[in-house]
Amino acid sequence: MSKDVKGIAASDGIGIAPAYLLIDPDLSYDKDKKVEDTDAEYARVEKAFNDSIDELQKIKENAKGRLGDEELEVFDAHIAILSDPEMLGQIKDDINNNKTSAEAAVDKVTTNFADMLAAMTDNKYMQERAADVKDVAKRAMSHLLGKQLPNIAGIDKPVVIVAKEITPSDTSQMDAKFVKGIVTDLGGRTSHAAIMSRTLRIPAVVGSENITENAQNGQNVIVDGLHGDIIVDPSDDQIKDYQAKADAFEKERAEWAKLVDAPSVSKDGKHFEIAANIGTPDDVDDAMKQGADGVGLFRSEFLYMGSDHMPTEDEQFEAYKKAIVGMKGKPVVVRTLDIGGDKPLDYMPLPDEMNPFLGYRAIRICLDRPEIFKTQLRALIRASEFGPLSIMFPMIGTLAELRQAKKIFAECKDELQKDHPGLGDDIKLGMMIEVPLAAINADKMAAEVDFFSIGTNDLIQYNFAADRGNDAVSYLYQPLNPAFLGLINHVIAAAHRHGTKAAMCGEMAGDELALPLLMGMGLDEYSMSASSILRSRSMMKDLDTKDCAKLSEKAMELDTNEEVADLVKKELNLD
Ligand code: PEP
Ligand code: MG
């Protein structure tokens, strides 16, 4: 009887193979043991740590070629943990003061470190680093106890790895060609398991909570990394069904991959841009790997949210520079700080509000607190020296807000140009279209900016008066509603009347049903999550813009979102 387990879809694709449970050896030890010779006991710790460092260096060496720089840096991070004087000092003190064994001291001190990180619930990044400390501790304990950790490197036939959590050293040791899937109890989309599986293109479902209790070694497992489904001990029919889906997906992906260096162009030769949405400069690697034509939305608030203090001008400058340099001459659009609403900042408490999405957020805060805004604008202007940069303002509703934001930008530029004539003169300035009034007033707005970027996530929530985070009203997320399409069409046409570029960076830009309609309206740039870029480019090359224009005209005359969806599906031959 098959068992279905649900988790978080972390890496695309479908894998089917027998389970390989990553079970650690028994690392228990005598907790009551007391030692006499504390120096000798601490020497055991040093030896175990040094052996662990040697082992990690070997694993890193083996993994070179298979993993990129960013992944390899994880081993350095582990080695750094093993060399941390603070941690070693605490272990030594514990042995000296309490006469505890090396095992007990290492266990206690590393557990404290990991618990401290895990408790940082408001800092997901630091929280997920707790897994690194535990990984390092496990390795050191195995050396102290003379036991071997599971040997992933020895896997030489197809398997699905089933684990509580996958560590970077696990993923680096395995030969990816034998690993058909990864499923874990723990972890989220930003855990190492998820990031590594995406890099290695292994289908993965993480955070299933209890897959290790539901699968046994050798039992067949299906991993559906597209939908977050795991099936343990599937029937023959289920295997056949998923095998067909897996083959179809792989075929499609191989086709898309051929387009990584191709231009984003329609069947009739019209050029567009397909760009990536990123949250941190580290995301640039993936954007480049997926063939992004640029970054269409750098959500700069993640820099602020990932920090425990207001990022300084220099810290921000380094981050923007890294993204710009990483894109190697391709354009980067940075959106200025968009906090408030669903994005709080711990170190900058905002007033409690009845309707935070309609309240003190984004550009409204920046105009009210120009010192915060100016720090960011100065960092951006300085970073513009390193490549093509555009800046856009979120949540602009009125012309007055836009003019005020531009005025502050000009002041920052004037100040910086005193020492650096011409600095920032090439920066393009744009605004997001997320507030209904700005969309309605698009003609006047377009005359004052270089580009628009339509933020459909918010533009839909405000037009339909439906909180984007509230499941009870999620049926009102209707990007294909004909009246809404009419508004989008108006915004794009208004932009073009003024020679202003029209881009979109909300989820709608990567929606396959919306693509032909937006191409028909003449949208210039589509910015989306990096993983959707090649699929969109592939669809685009089969679409003729004249047919798309007719299709979008027809769509706007219909009555409902569903009617438009049906019309597009019929046109694209989708089921
Ligand atoms: C949007 O509102 O569509 C958008 C891209 O911004 P965010 O999702 O960050 O609010
Ligand atoms: Mg928005």
Coordinates of C-alpha atoms and ligand atoms in Angstrom, one line a residue:
M1 CA 0.0 0.0 0.0
S2 CA 1.6 3.2 -1.1
K3 CA 2.0 6.2 1.3
D4 CA 1.7 9.8 0.3
V5 CA 3.7 12.4 2.2
K6 CA 3.5 16.1 1.5
G7 CA 6.4 18.6 1.7
I8 CA 7.8 21.7 0.2
A9 CA 8.7 21.6 -3.5
A10 CA 12.4 22.6 -3.4
S11 CA 13.9 21.5 -6.7
D12 CA 12.1 20.9 -10.0
G13 CA 11.8 17.5 -11.6
I14 CA 10.5 14.0 -10.8
G15 CA 12.8 11.2 -9.5
I16 CA 12.0 7.5 -8.9
A17 CA 14.4 5.1 -7.2
P18 CA 14.8 2.9 -4.1
A19 CA 15.2 4.8 -0.8
Y20 CA 18.7 5.2 0.8
L21 CA 18.2 6.3 4.4
L22 CA 20.9 8.5 5.7
I23 CA 21.1 7.1 9.2
D24 CA 23.8 8.2 11.5
P25 CA 25.9 5.7 13.5
D26 CA 25.2 5.5 17.2
L27 CA 27.1 8.5 18.5
S28 CA 26.0 8.0 22.1
Y29 CA 28.7 8.1 24.8
D30 CA 29.0 7.6 28.6
K31 CA 27.5 10.8 29.9
D32 CA 28.7 10.3 33.5
K33 CA 32.3 9.6 32.7
K34 CA 34.8 11.9 34.5
V35 CA 38.4 12.4 33.5
E36 CA 41.5 12.9 35.5
D37 CA 44.0 14.0 32.8
T38 CA 42.2 17.1 31.5
D39 CA 45.1 18.1 29.2
A40 CA 45.0 14.7 27.5
E41 CA 41.3 14.9 27.2
Y42 CA 41.4 18.3 25.5
A43 CA 44.2 16.9 23.2
R44 CA 41.6 14.4 22.0
V45 CA 39.3 17.2 21.1
E46 CA 42.0 19.0 19.2
K47 CA 42.9 15.8 17.3
A48 CA 39.2 15.1 16.5
F49 CA 38.8 18.7 15.3
N50 CA 42.0 18.6 13.2
D51 CA 41.0 15.2 11.7
S52 CA 37.6 16.7 10.9
I53 CA 39.2 19.7 9.2
D54 CA 41.5 17.3 7.2
E55 CA 38.4 15.3 6.2
L56 CA 36.5 18.4 5.1
Q57 CA 39.4 19.7 3.1
K58 CA 39.5 16.3 1.3
I59 CA 35.8 16.4 0.6
K60 CA 36.1 20.0 -0.6
E61 CA 38.9 19.0 -2.9
N62 CA 36.8 16.1 -4.3
A63 CA 33.9 18.4 -4.8
K64 CA 35.8 21.1 -6.8
G65 CA 34.6 20.9 -10.4
R66 CA 31.2 19.5 -9.2
L67 CA 30.2 22.5 -7.1
G68 CA 30.5 26.2 -7.7
D69 CA 32.4 28.7 -5.5
E70 CA 29.5 29.6 -3.4
E71 CA 28.8 26.0 -2.4
L72 CA 32.5 25.3 -1.9
E73 CA 32.6 28.2 0.5
V74 CA 30.3 26.2 2.8
F75 CA 33.3 23.9 3.6
D76 CA 35.3 26.9 4.6
A77 CA 32.5 28.0 6.8
H78 CA 32.5 24.5 8.5
I79 CA 36.3 24.6 8.9
A80 CA 35.9 28.1 10.4
I81 CA 33.4 26.7 12.9
L82 CA 36.0 24.0 13.8
S83 CA 38.6 26.6 14.3
D84 CA 36.4 29.0 16.3
P85 CA 38.5 30.0 19.4
E86 CA 35.3 30.9 21.3
M87 CA 33.9 27.4 20.8
L88 CA 37.2 25.6 21.5
G89 CA 37.7 27.8 24.6
Q90 CA 34.3 26.8 26.0
I91 CA 35.0 23.1 25.4
K92 CA 38.4 23.4 27.1
D93 CA 36.8 25.2 30.1
D94 CA 34.1 22.6 30.4
I95 CA 36.7 19.8 30.5
N96 CA 39.0 21.6 33.0
N97 CA 36.2 22.9 35.3
N98 CA 33.9 19.9 35.3
K99 CA 36.3 17.0 34.4
T100 CA 33.8 16.0 31.7
S101 CA 34.9 13.8 28.8
A102 CA 35.8 15.3 25.4
E103 CA 32.5 13.8 24.0
A104 CA 30.3 15.4 26.6
A105 CA 32.1 18.8 26.3
V106 CA 31.8 18.9 22.5
D107 CA 28.2 17.8 22.6
K108 CA 27.2 20.4 25.2
V109 CA 29.0 23.3 23.7
T110 CA 28.0 22.7 20.1
T111 CA 24.4 22.1 21.1
N112 CA 24.4 25.4 22.9
F113 CA 25.7 27.2 19.8
A114 CA 23.2 25.4 17.5
D115 CA 20.3 26.2 19.9
M116 CA 21.3 29.8 20.0
L117 CA 21.2 30.0 16.2
A118 CA 18.0 28.0 16.0
A119 CA 16.3 30.4 18.4
M120 CA 16.8 33.3 16.0
T121 CA 13.3 33.0 14.6
D122 CA 13.4 36.4 13.1
N123 CA 16.5 35.7 11.1
K124 CA 15.9 32.8 8.9
Y125 CA 19.4 32.8 7.5
M126 CA 21.1 32.5 10.9
Q127 CA 18.5 30.0 12.0
E128 CA 19.3 27.7 9.1
R129 CA 23.0 28.0 10.0
A130 CA 22.2 25.9 13.1
A131 CA 22.3 22.9 10.8
D132 CA 25.9 23.7 9.9
V133 CA 27.0 23.7 13.5
K134 CA 25.2 20.3 14.1
D135 CA 26.9 18.9 10.9
V136 CA 30.3 20.0 12.2
A137 CA 29.6 18.5 15.7
K138 CA 28.5 15.2 14.2
R139 CA 31.8 14.9 12.3
A140 CA 33.9 15.8 15.3
M141 CA 31.9 13.3 17.5
S142 CA 32.4 10.5 14.9
H143 CA 36.2 11.1 15.1
L144 CA 36.1 11.1 18.9
L145 CA 34.2 7.8 19.0
G146 CA 36.1 6.3 16.1
K147 CA 32.9 5.7 14.1
Q148 CA 32.2 6.1 10.4
L149 CA 29.5 8.5 9.2
P150 CA 27.2 7.1 6.4
N151 CA 29.2 7.0 3.2
I152 CA 27.2 8.9 0.6
A153 CA 30.3 8.9 -1.5
G154 CA 30.0 5.2 -1.8
I155 CA 26.6 5.2 -3.5
D156 CA 27.0 3.6 -6.9
K157 CA 23.4 2.8 -8.0
P158 CA 20.3 5.0 -8.4
V159 CA 18.7 6.0 -5.1
V160 CA 16.4 8.6 -3.5
I161 CA 18.1 9.9 -0.4
V162 CA 15.8 10.1 2.6
A163 CA 17.1 12.1 5.5
K164 CA 16.1 14.3 8.4
E165 CA 18.2 17.0 7.0
I166 CA 20.9 17.1 4.2
T167 CA 24.1 18.8 5.0
P168 CA 26.4 20.5 2.5
S169 CA 29.1 17.9 3.1
D170 CA 26.5 15.2 2.3
T171 CA 25.6 16.7 -1.1
S172 CA 29.1 17.4 -2.0
Q173 CA 30.2 13.8 -1.5
M174 CA 27.5 12.2 -3.6
D175 CA 27.7 11.4 -7.2
A176 CA 24.7 13.3 -8.5
K177 CA 24.2 10.9 -11.4
F178 CA 23.1 8.2 -8.9
V179 CA 20.9 10.5 -6.8
K180 CA 17.5 10.6 -8.4
G181 CA 15.9 12.6 -5.6
I182 CA 16.2 14.0 -2.1
V183 CA 13.5 14.1 0.5
T184 CA 13.9 15.5 4.0
D185 CA 12.0 15.9 7.2
L186 CA 13.4 19.4 7.8
G187 CA 14.4 22.5 5.9
G188 CA 12.8 25.2 3.8
R189 CA 13.3 26.5 0.3
T190 CA 16.4 28.4 1.5
S191 CA 18.0 25.5 3.4
H192 CA 21.2 24.1 2.0
A193 CA 19.5 20.9 0.9
A194 CA 17.2 23.0 -1.2
I195 CA 19.9 25.3 -2.7
M196 CA 22.2 22.4 -3.4
S197 CA 19.6 20.2 -5.0
R198 CA 18.7 23.1 -7.3
T199 CA 22.3 23.6 -8.2
L200 CA 22.8 19.9 -8.8
R201 CA 19.4 19.7 -10.6
I202 CA 18.2 16.9 -8.3
P203 CA 14.4 16.8 -7.7
A204 CA 13.8 17.5 -4.0
V205 CA 11.0 17.8 -1.5
V206 CA 12.0 19.2 1.9
G207 CA 10.3 19.9 5.2
S208 CA 8.0 16.9 5.0
E209 CA 8.3 16.5 8.8
N210 CA 8.2 12.7 8.9
I211 CA 9.5 11.1 5.7
T212 CA 12.2 9.3 7.6
E213 CA 9.5 7.5 9.6
N214 CA 7.6 6.5 6.5
A215 CA 10.3 5.1 4.3
Q216 CA 12.5 2.1 4.6
N217 CA 15.8 1.3 2.9
G218 CA 15.2 -0.1 -0.5
Q219 CA 11.5 0.8 -0.8
N220 CA 10.7 2.6 -4.0
V221 CA 10.1 6.3 -3.6
I222 CA 8.7 8.9 -6.1
V223 CA 9.8 12.5 -5.5
D224 CA 7.7 15.1 -7.3
G225 CA 9.8 18.3 -6.8
L226 CA 7.4 20.2 -9.0
H227 CA 4.4 19.8 -6.6
G228 CA 6.1 18.8 -3.3
D229 CA 4.7 15.2 -3.3
I230 CA 6.5 12.1 -2.1
I231 CA 5.0 8.6 -2.7
V232 CA 6.5 5.7 -0.7
D233 CA 6.1 2.2 -2.1
P234 CA 4.1 3.3 -5.2
S235 CA 2.0 0.9 -7.2
D236 CA 3.2 -0.1 -10.7
D237 CA 0.6 2.2 -12.3
Q238 CA 1.9 5.1 -10.2
I239 CA 5.5 4.4 -11.2
K240 CA 4.4 4.3 -14.9
D241 CA 2.4 7.4 -14.6
Y242 CA 5.2 9.4 -12.9
Q243 CA 7.9 7.9 -15.2
A244 CA 6.0 9.4 -18.2
K245 CA 5.7 12.8 -16.4
A246 CA 9.4 12.7 -15.5
D247 CA 10.4 11.9 -19.1
A248 CA 8.2 14.7 -20.4
F249 CA 9.7 17.2 -18.0
E250 CA 13.3 16.3 -18.7
K251 CA 12.7 16.6 -22.4
E252 CA 11.2 20.0 -22.0
R253 CA 13.9 21.2 -19.7
A254 CA 16.6 20.0 -22.1
E255 CA 14.9 22.0 -24.8
W256 CA 14.7 25.1 -22.6
A257 CA 18.4 24.8 -21.6
K258 CA 19.4 25.3 -25.2
L259 CA 18.0 28.9 -25.0
V260 CA 20.3 30.0 -22.2
D261 CA 22.3 32.3 -24.5
A262 CA 19.6 33.0 -26.9
P263 CA 17.9 36.4 -27.2
S264 CA 14.3 36.7 -25.9
V265 CA 12.6 37.1 -29.3
S266 CA 9.1 36.3 -30.7
K267 CA 8.5 34.1 -33.7
D268 CA 8.2 37.2 -35.9
G269 CA 11.5 38.5 -34.6
K270 CA 10.4 41.1 -32.1
H271 CA 12.9 41.5 -29.2
F272 CA 11.8 41.6 -25.6
E273 CA 13.7 41.2 -22.3
I274 CA 13.2 38.5 -19.8
A275 CA 14.8 39.4 -16.5
A276 CA 15.2 37.9 -13.0
N277 CA 13.7 39.0 -9.7
I278 CA 16.3 38.7 -7.0
G279 CA 16.4 39.2 -3.2
T280 CA 20.1 39.3 -2.5
P281 CA 23.3 39.8 -4.6
D282 CA 23.9 36.0 -4.2
D283 CA 20.9 35.3 -6.4
V284 CA 22.7 36.8 -9.4
D285 CA 24.6 33.6 -10.0
D286 CA 21.4 31.7 -10.6
A287 CA 19.9 34.5 -12.7
M288 CA 23.0 34.3 -15.0
K289 CA 22.9 30.5 -15.1
Q290 CA 19.2 30.8 -16.2
G291 CA 20.1 33.2 -19.0
A292 CA 18.5 36.3 -17.6
D293 CA 18.7 39.4 -19.8
G294 CA 19.1 41.4 -16.7
V295 CA 17.7 41.9 -13.2
G296 CA 14.3 43.5 -13.4
L297 CA 13.6 43.7 -9.7
F298 CA 16.2 43.6 -6.9
R299 CA 14.0 43.6 -3.8
S300 CA 16.4 45.7 -1.7
E301 CA 14.4 45.3 1.4
F302 CA 15.9 41.9 1.9
L303 CA 19.2 43.5 2.6
Y304 CA 17.5 45.4 5.4
M305 CA 15.5 42.4 6.6
G306 CA 18.6 40.1 6.6
S307 CA 20.5 42.5 8.9
D308 CA 20.1 43.3 12.6
H309 CA 20.7 47.0 12.0
M310 CA 19.9 49.6 9.4
P311 CA 22.5 48.7 6.7
T312 CA 25.1 51.5 6.3
E313 CA 25.8 53.3 3.1
D314 CA 29.0 51.2 2.6
E315 CA 27.3 47.9 3.4
Q316 CA 24.6 48.7 0.8
F317 CA 27.2 50.0 -1.7
E318 CA 29.0 46.6 -1.5
A319 CA 25.8 44.7 -2.0
Y320 CA 24.6 46.7 -5.0
K321 CA 28.1 46.6 -6.5
K322 CA 28.2 42.8 -6.1
A323 CA 24.9 42.4 -8.0
I324 CA 25.9 44.9 -10.8
V325 CA 29.4 43.3 -11.3
G326 CA 27.9 39.8 -11.1
M327 CA 25.5 40.6 -14.0
K328 CA 28.5 41.4 -16.2
G329 CA 27.1 44.4 -18.1
K330 CA 23.5 43.3 -18.1
P331 CA 21.1 45.9 -16.6
V332 CA 20.1 45.8 -13.0
V333 CA 17.0 47.5 -11.6
V334 CA 17.1 48.1 -7.9
R335 CA 13.8 49.0 -6.1
T336 CA 14.2 51.3 -3.2
L337 CA 13.2 50.1 0.3
D338 CA 9.7 48.6 0.3
I339 CA 9.1 47.8 3.9
G340 CA 5.8 47.9 5.9
G341 CA 2.8 45.9 4.9
D342 CA 3.9 42.3 5.2
K343 CA 7.6 43.2 5.5
P344 CA 8.5 44.4 9.0
L345 CA 12.0 45.5 10.2
D346 CA 12.8 44.5 13.8
Y347 CA 15.1 47.3 14.4
M348 CA 12.7 49.9 13.1
P349 CA 9.4 49.4 14.8
L350 CA 6.5 50.7 12.8
P351 CA 3.2 51.8 14.4
D352 CA 0.5 49.2 14.8
E353 CA -2.0 49.8 12.0
M354 CA -5.5 48.7 11.3
N355 CA -4.6 48.2 7.6
P356 CA -0.8 48.0 7.2
F357 CA -1.1 47.4 3.4
L358 CA -2.9 50.7 3.2
G359 CA -0.6 52.4 5.6
Y360 CA 2.9 53.6 6.3
R361 CA 5.0 51.6 3.9
A362 CA 7.6 51.8 1.1
I363 CA 8.0 55.2 -0.5
R364 CA 5.7 56.7 2.1
I365 CA 8.3 55.9 4.8
C366 CA 11.2 56.9 2.6
L367 CA 9.7 60.4 1.9
D368 CA 8.9 60.8 5.6
R369 CA 12.4 59.7 6.7
P370 CA 14.7 61.1 4.1
E371 CA 17.8 60.2 6.0
I372 CA 17.0 56.5 5.4
F373 CA 16.2 57.1 1.8
K374 CA 19.3 59.2 1.2
T375 CA 21.6 56.5 2.6
Q376 CA 20.2 54.0 0.1
L377 CA 20.2 56.4 -2.9
R378 CA 23.8 57.5 -2.2
A379 CA 24.9 53.8 -2.0
L380 CA 23.1 53.2 -5.3
I381 CA 24.6 56.2 -7.1
R382 CA 28.1 55.1 -6.0
A383 CA 27.5 51.6 -7.2
S384 CA 26.3 52.8 -10.6
E385 CA 29.9 53.3 -11.5
F386 CA 30.2 49.5 -12.0
G387 CA 27.6 48.9 -14.6
P388 CA 24.1 49.8 -16.0
L389 CA 21.8 50.6 -13.1
S390 CA 18.2 51.7 -12.9
I391 CA 16.4 52.7 -9.7
M392 CA 12.7 52.4 -9.2
F393 CA 10.4 53.7 -6.5
P394 CA 7.7 51.4 -5.0
M395 CA 4.1 52.3 -4.2
I396 CA 4.0 55.6 -5.9
G397 CA 0.4 56.9 -6.0
T398 CA 0.6 60.6 -6.9
L399 CA 2.7 62.8 -9.1
A400 CA 3.8 64.7 -6.0
E401 CA 5.3 61.6 -4.4
L402 CA 7.1 60.8 -7.6
R403 CA 8.5 64.3 -7.9
Q404 CA 9.6 64.4 -4.3
A405 CA 11.4 61.0 -4.7
K406 CA 13.1 62.3 -7.8
K407 CA 14.1 65.6 -6.0
I408 CA 15.8 63.7 -3.2
F409 CA 17.6 61.5 -5.7
A410 CA 18.8 64.7 -7.5
E411 CA 20.0 66.1 -4.2
C412 CA 22.0 63.0 -3.5
K413 CA 23.5 63.0 -6.9
D414 CA 24.5 66.7 -6.7
E415 CA 26.2 66.1 -3.3
L416 CA 28.2 63.1 -4.7
Q417 CA 29.0 64.9 -8.0
K418 CA 30.9 67.6 -6.0
D419 CA 33.8 65.1 -5.8
H420 CA 32.8 62.8 -8.7
P421 CA 31.6 64.9 -11.7
G422 CA 29.1 62.9 -13.8
L423 CA 28.6 60.1 -11.2
G424 CA 25.1 58.6 -11.6
D425 CA 24.2 60.6 -14.7
D426 CA 23.5 57.3 -16.6
I427 CA 21.1 56.0 -14.0
K428 CA 17.6 55.4 -15.3
L429 CA 14.8 56.3 -13.0
G430 CA 11.5 54.5 -12.9
M431 CA 8.5 53.8 -10.8
M432 CA 6.4 50.7 -9.9
I433 CA 2.8 50.7 -11.0
E434 CA 1.1 49.1 -8.0
V435 CA -1.3 51.8 -6.8
P436 CA -4.5 52.0 -8.9
L437 CA -4.3 55.8 -9.1
A438 CA -0.8 55.6 -10.7
A439 CA -2.1 53.2 -13.2
I440 CA -5.1 55.4 -14.1
N441 CA -2.8 58.4 -14.3
A442 CA -0.1 56.5 -16.3
D443 CA 0.0 59.1 -19.1
K444 CA 1.2 61.9 -16.7
M445 CA 3.4 59.5 -14.8
A446 CA 5.1 58.2 -17.9
A447 CA 6.1 61.7 -18.9
E448 CA 8.3 61.9 -15.8
V449 CA 10.1 58.5 -15.7
D450 CA 12.4 56.4 -17.9
F451 CA 10.4 53.2 -17.2
F452 CA 7.4 51.7 -15.5
S453 CA 7.5 48.3 -13.8
I454 CA 4.1 47.0 -13.1
G455 CA 3.9 45.3 -9.7
T456 CA 0.9 43.1 -10.3
N457 CA 1.0 41.4 -6.9
D458 CA 0.0 44.7 -5.3
L459 CA -1.8 46.2 -8.2
I460 CA -4.2 43.2 -8.1
Q461 CA -4.6 43.4 -4.4
Y462 CA -5.5 47.1 -4.5
N463 CA -7.7 46.9 -7.6
F464 CA -9.7 43.9 -6.3
A465 CA -9.6 45.2 -2.7
A466 CA -8.4 41.7 -1.7
D467 CA -5.5 41.2 0.8
R468 CA -2.8 39.2 -1.1
G469 CA -2.0 37.1 2.0
N470 CA -5.6 36.2 2.9
D471 CA -6.6 32.7 1.7
A472 CA -10.3 33.4 2.1
V473 CA -10.2 36.0 -0.7
S474 CA -7.5 34.4 -2.8
Y475 CA -10.1 33.7 -5.5
L476 CA -9.8 37.4 -6.3
Y477 CA -6.3 37.0 -7.5
Q478 CA -7.4 37.4 -11.1
P479 CA -4.6 38.6 -13.4
L480 CA -6.5 37.6 -16.5
N481 CA -9.7 39.4 -15.5
P482 CA -10.6 41.4 -18.7
A483 CA -11.1 44.6 -16.8
F484 CA -7.7 44.3 -15.2
L485 CA -6.1 43.4 -18.5
G486 CA -7.7 46.6 -19.8
L487 CA -5.9 48.6 -17.1
I488 CA -2.6 46.9 -17.9
N489 CA -3.1 47.7 -21.6
H490 CA -3.7 51.3 -20.7
V491 CA -0.5 51.5 -18.6
I492 CA 1.6 50.0 -21.4
A493 CA 0.1 52.2 -24.1
A494 CA 0.6 55.3 -21.9
A495 CA 4.2 54.4 -21.4
H496 CA 4.8 54.0 -25.1
R497 CA 3.1 57.3 -26.0
H498 CA 5.9 58.9 -24.0
G499 CA 8.8 56.7 -25.1
T500 CA 8.9 55.2 -21.7
K501 CA 9.7 51.5 -21.3
A502 CA 7.0 49.2 -19.9
A503 CA 8.2 46.4 -17.7
M504 CA 6.4 44.0 -15.3
C505 CA 7.9 42.4 -12.2
G506 CA 4.9 40.9 -10.4
E507 CA 4.1 37.2 -10.6
M508 CA 1.9 37.8 -13.6
A509 CA 5.1 38.4 -15.7
G510 CA 6.1 34.7 -15.3
D511 CA 2.5 33.4 -15.8
E512 CA 2.4 31.3 -18.9
L513 CA -1.2 32.2 -19.7
A514 CA -0.5 35.9 -19.3
L515 CA 2.6 35.8 -21.6
P516 CA 0.9 35.9 -25.0
L517 CA -1.6 38.6 -23.8
L518 CA 1.2 40.8 -22.5
M519 CA 3.2 40.3 -25.7
G520 CA 0.1 41.3 -27.6
M521 CA 0.0 44.6 -25.6
G522 CA 3.6 45.2 -26.3
L523 CA 5.1 44.9 -22.8
D524 CA 8.8 45.3 -23.2
E525 CA 10.3 43.5 -20.2
Y526 CA 9.2 40.5 -18.2
S527 CA 10.9 40.1 -14.8
M528 CA 10.3 36.8 -12.9
S529 CA 11.9 34.2 -10.7
A530 CA 15.0 32.9 -12.4
S531 CA 13.6 29.3 -12.6
S532 CA 10.8 30.5 -15.0
I533 CA 13.0 32.4 -17.4
L534 CA 13.9 29.7 -19.9
R535 CA 10.4 28.3 -20.0
S536 CA 9.1 31.8 -20.9
R537 CA 11.8 32.4 -23.5
S538 CA 10.9 29.0 -25.0
M539 CA 7.2 30.0 -25.2
M540 CA 8.0 33.4 -26.6
K541 CA 9.9 32.1 -29.6
D542 CA 6.8 30.2 -30.7
L543 CA 4.4 33.2 -30.4
D544 CA 3.7 35.7 -33.2
T545 CA 3.1 39.2 -31.8
K546 CA 0.4 40.0 -34.4
D547 CA -1.5 36.9 -33.3
C548 CA -0.9 37.9 -29.7
A549 CA -2.3 41.4 -30.3
K550 CA -5.5 39.9 -31.7
L551 CA -5.7 37.5 -28.8
S552 CA -5.3 40.3 -26.2
E553 CA -8.0 42.4 -27.9
K554 CA -10.3 39.4 -27.8
A555 CA -9.5 38.7 -24.2
M556 CA -10.3 42.2 -23.1
E557 CA -13.8 41.9 -24.6
L558 CA -14.6 38.8 -22.5
D559 CA -16.3 38.9 -19.1
T560 CA -14.4 36.8 -16.7
N561 CA -10.9 35.6 -15.7
E562 CA -11.9 32.0 -16.5
E563 CA -13.1 32.9 -20.0
V564 CA -9.7 34.4 -20.7
A565 CA -7.9 31.5 -19.3
D566 CA -9.9 29.1 -21.5
L567 CA -9.3 31.3 -24.5
V568 CA -5.5 31.3 -24.0
K569 CA -5.3 27.6 -23.3
K570 CA -7.2 26.9 -26.5
E571 CA -4.8 29.2 -28.4
L572 CA -1.7 27.5 -26.9
N573 CA -3.1 24.0 -27.1
L574 CA -2.7 23.5 -23.3
D575 CA -5.0 21.1 -21.5
Ligands
PEP1 C1 4.4 43.5 -6.8 O1 3.7 44.1 -5.9 O2 3.9 43.0 -7.8 C2 5.9 43.4 -6.6 C3 6.6 42.9 -7.5 O3 6.4 43.8 -5.4 P1 6.3 42.8 -4.1 O4 5.7 41.5 -4.5 O5 7.7 42.8 -3.6 O6 5.3 43.6 -3.3
MG2 MG 4.7 45.3 -4.4

